[in-house]
Short mmCIF file of C-alpha atoms in Angstrom, two decimals:
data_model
loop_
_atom_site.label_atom_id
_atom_site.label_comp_id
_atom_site.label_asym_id
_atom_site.label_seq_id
_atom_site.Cartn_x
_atom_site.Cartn_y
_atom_site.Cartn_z
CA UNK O 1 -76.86 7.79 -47.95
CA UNK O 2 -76.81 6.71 -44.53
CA UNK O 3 -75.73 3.54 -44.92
CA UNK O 4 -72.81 4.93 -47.13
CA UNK O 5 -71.68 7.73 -44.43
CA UNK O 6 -71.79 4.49 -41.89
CA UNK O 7 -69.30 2.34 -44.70
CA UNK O 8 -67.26 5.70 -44.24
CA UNK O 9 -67.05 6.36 -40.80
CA UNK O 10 -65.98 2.00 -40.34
CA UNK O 11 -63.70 2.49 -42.91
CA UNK O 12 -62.15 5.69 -41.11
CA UNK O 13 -62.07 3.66 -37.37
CA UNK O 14 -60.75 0.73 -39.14
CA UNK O 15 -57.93 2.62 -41.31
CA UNK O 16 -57.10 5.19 -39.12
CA UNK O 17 -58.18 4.93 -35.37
CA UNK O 18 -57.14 1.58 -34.85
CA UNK O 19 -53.94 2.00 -36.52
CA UNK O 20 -53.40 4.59 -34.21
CA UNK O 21 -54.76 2.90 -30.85
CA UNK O 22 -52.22 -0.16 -31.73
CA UNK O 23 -49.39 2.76 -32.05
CA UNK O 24 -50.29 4.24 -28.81
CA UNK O 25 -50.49 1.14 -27.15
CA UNK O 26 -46.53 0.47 -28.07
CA UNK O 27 -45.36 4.05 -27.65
CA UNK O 28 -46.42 3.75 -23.77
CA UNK O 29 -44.94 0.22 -23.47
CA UNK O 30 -41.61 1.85 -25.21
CA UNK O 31 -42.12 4.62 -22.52
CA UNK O 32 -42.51 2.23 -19.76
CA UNK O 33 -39.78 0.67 -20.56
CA UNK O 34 -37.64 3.50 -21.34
CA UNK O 35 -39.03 4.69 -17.50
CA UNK O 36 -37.59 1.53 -15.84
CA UNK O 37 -34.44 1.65 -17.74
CA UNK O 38 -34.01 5.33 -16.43
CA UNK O 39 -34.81 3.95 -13.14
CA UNK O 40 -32.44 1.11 -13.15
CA UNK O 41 -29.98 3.70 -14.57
CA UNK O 42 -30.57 6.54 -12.11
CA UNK O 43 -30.21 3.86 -8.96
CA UNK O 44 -27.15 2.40 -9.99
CA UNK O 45 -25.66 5.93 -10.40
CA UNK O 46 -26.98 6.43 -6.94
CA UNK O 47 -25.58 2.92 -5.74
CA UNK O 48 -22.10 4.10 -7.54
CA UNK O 49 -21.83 7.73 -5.92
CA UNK O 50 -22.56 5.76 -2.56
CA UNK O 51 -20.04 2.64 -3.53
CA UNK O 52 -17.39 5.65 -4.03
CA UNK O 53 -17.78 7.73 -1.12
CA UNK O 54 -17.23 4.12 0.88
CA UNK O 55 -14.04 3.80 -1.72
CA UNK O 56 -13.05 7.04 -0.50
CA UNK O 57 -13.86 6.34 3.63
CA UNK O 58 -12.46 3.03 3.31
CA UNK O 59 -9.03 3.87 1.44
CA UNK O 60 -8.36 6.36 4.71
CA UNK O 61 -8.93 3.07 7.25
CA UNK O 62 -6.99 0.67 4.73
CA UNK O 63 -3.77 3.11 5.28
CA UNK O 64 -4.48 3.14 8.67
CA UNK O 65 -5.06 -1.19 8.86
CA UNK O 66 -1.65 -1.33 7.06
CA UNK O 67 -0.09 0.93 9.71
CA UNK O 68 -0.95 -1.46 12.24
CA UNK O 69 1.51 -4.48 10.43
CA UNK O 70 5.02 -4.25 10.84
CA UNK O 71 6.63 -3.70 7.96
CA UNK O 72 9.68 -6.71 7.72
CA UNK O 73 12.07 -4.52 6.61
CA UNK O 74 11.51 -2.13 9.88
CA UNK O 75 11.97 -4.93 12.50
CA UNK O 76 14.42 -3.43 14.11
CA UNK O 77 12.22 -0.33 14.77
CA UNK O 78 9.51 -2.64 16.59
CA UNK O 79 12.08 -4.35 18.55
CA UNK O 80 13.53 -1.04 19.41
CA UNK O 81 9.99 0.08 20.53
CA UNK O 82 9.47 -2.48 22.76
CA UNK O 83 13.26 -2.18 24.27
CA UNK O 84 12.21 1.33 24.50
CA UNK O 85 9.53 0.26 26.58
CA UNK O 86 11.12 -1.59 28.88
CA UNK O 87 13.59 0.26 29.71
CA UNK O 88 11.15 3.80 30.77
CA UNK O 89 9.74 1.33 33.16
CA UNK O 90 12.95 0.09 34.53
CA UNK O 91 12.33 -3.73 33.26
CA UNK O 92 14.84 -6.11 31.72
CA UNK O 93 13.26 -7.86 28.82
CA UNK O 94 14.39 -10.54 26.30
CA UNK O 95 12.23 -11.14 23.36
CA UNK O 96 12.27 -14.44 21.17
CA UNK O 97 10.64 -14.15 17.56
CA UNK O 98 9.30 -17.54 16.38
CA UNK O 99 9.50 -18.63 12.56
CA UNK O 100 6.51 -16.97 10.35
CA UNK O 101 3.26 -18.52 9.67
CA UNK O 102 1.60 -17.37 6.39
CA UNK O 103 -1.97 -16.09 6.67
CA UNK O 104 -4.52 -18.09 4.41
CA UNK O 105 -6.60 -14.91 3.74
CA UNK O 106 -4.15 -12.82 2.56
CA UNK O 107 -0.39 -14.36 1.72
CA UNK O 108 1.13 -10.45 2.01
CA UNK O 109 1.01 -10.76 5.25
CA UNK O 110 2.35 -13.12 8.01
CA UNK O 111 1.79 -14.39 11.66
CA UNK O 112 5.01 -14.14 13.97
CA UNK O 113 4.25 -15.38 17.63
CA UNK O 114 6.39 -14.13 19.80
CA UNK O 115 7.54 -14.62 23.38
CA UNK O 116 8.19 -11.61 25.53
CA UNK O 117 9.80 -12.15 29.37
CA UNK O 118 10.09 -9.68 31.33
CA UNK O 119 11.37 -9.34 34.89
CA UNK O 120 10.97 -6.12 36.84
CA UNK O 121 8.52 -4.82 39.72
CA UNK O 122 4.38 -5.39 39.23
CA UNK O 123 3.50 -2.05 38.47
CA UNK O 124 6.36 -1.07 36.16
CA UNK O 125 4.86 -5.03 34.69
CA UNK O 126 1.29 -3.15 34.19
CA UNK O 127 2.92 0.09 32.91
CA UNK O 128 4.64 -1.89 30.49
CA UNK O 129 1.31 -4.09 29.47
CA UNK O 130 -0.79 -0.45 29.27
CA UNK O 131 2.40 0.47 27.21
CA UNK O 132 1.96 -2.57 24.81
CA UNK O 133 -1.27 -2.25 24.42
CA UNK O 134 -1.20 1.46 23.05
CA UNK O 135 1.35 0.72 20.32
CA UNK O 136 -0.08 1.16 17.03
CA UNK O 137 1.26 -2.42 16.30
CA UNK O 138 -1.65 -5.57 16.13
CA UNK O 139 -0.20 -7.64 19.03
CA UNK O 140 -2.81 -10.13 19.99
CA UNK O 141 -1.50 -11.70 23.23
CA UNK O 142 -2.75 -15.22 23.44
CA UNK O 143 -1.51 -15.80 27.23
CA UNK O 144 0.19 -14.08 29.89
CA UNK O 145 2.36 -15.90 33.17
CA UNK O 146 3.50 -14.26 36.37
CA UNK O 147 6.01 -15.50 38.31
CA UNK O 148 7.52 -14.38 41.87
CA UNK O 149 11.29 -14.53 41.53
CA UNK O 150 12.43 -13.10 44.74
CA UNK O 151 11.82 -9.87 47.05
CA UNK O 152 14.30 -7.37 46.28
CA UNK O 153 13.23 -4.65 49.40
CA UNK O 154 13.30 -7.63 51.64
CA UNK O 155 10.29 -6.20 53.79
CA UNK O 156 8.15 -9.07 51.93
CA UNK O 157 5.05 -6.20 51.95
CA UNK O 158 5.51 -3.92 49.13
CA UNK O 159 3.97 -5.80 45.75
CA UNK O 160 6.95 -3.06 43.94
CA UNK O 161 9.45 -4.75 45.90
CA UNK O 162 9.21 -8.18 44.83
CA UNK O 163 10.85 -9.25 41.51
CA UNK O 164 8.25 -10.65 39.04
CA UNK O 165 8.29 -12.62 35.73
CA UNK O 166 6.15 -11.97 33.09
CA UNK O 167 5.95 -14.03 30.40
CA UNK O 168 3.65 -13.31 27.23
CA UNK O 169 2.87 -15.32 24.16
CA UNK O 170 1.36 -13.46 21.36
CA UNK O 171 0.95 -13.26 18.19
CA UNK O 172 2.64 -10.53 15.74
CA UNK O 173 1.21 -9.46 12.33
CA UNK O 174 4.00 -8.69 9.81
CA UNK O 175 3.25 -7.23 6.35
#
């Protein structure tokens, strides 16, 4: 009788218990798996709530970037601006667009150097340059001359007094 209870109780491990250990064993590598898809899931999610809120801070800095080309058909405006300018400070000015040079990283938008001379006294000259330099415009000035033309006070002391060139070469982004 012993020996037949033993046949049983193999018979039961065999039939049941190890069908059910190899079950177990796949139901957690299902789980695991199931846990790193959630994971993989879950971060991505993450990465794409991130990703958007950059979309979002981004889009408000791209309208800005594009404020800073001029726009082709609003020429006029810039050289207007820079007339306007010149004349607050008192300066003559003449200002010589050269022919457009396409950008290779983005053909929307285009490279105009341009030459700027103006003649007027140094410090309406620096008042004009601090003037440039807060337009909203990209102007990237490559190189900038000075010239003594004459002295218009004739007391040869006063830096104001003397007549001075200014030449600038720079480059214009256009859109």
């Amino acid at each position: 009788s012993a020996a037949i209870f033993i046949f049983i109780i193999a018979g039961l491990i065999y039939c049941v218990v190890l069908p059910t250990i190899e079950d177990i064993k796949k139901i957690r590598e299902e789980i695991g798996a199931h846990k790193i898809d959630l994971e993989n899931k879950y971060l991505k999610s993450k990465s794409l709530k991130k990703m958007s809120a950059n979309l979002k801070k981004t889009e408000s800095q791209l309208e800005e970037l594009n404020n800073i080309f001029i726009n082709q058909n609003r020429a006029l405006e810039f050289i207007t601006t820079l007339e306007g300018i010149a004349d607050k400070e008192g300066l003559t000015q003449k200002i010589s667009l050269l022919p457009a040079q396409n950008l290779k990283e983005s053909p929307a938008y285009k490279k105009i150097p341009a030459q700027i001379a103006v003649d007027g006294g140094f410090s309406a000259e620096l008042k004009y340059l601090a003037d440039l330099e807060t337009l909203d415009y990209y102007i990237n000035i490559k190189s900038l001359e000075l010239s003594t033309i004459g002295d218009k006070s004739g007391d040869g002391e006063d830096g104001d007094g003397k007549n001075i060139s200014m030449l600038i070469s720079a480059d214009t982004y256009w859109k």
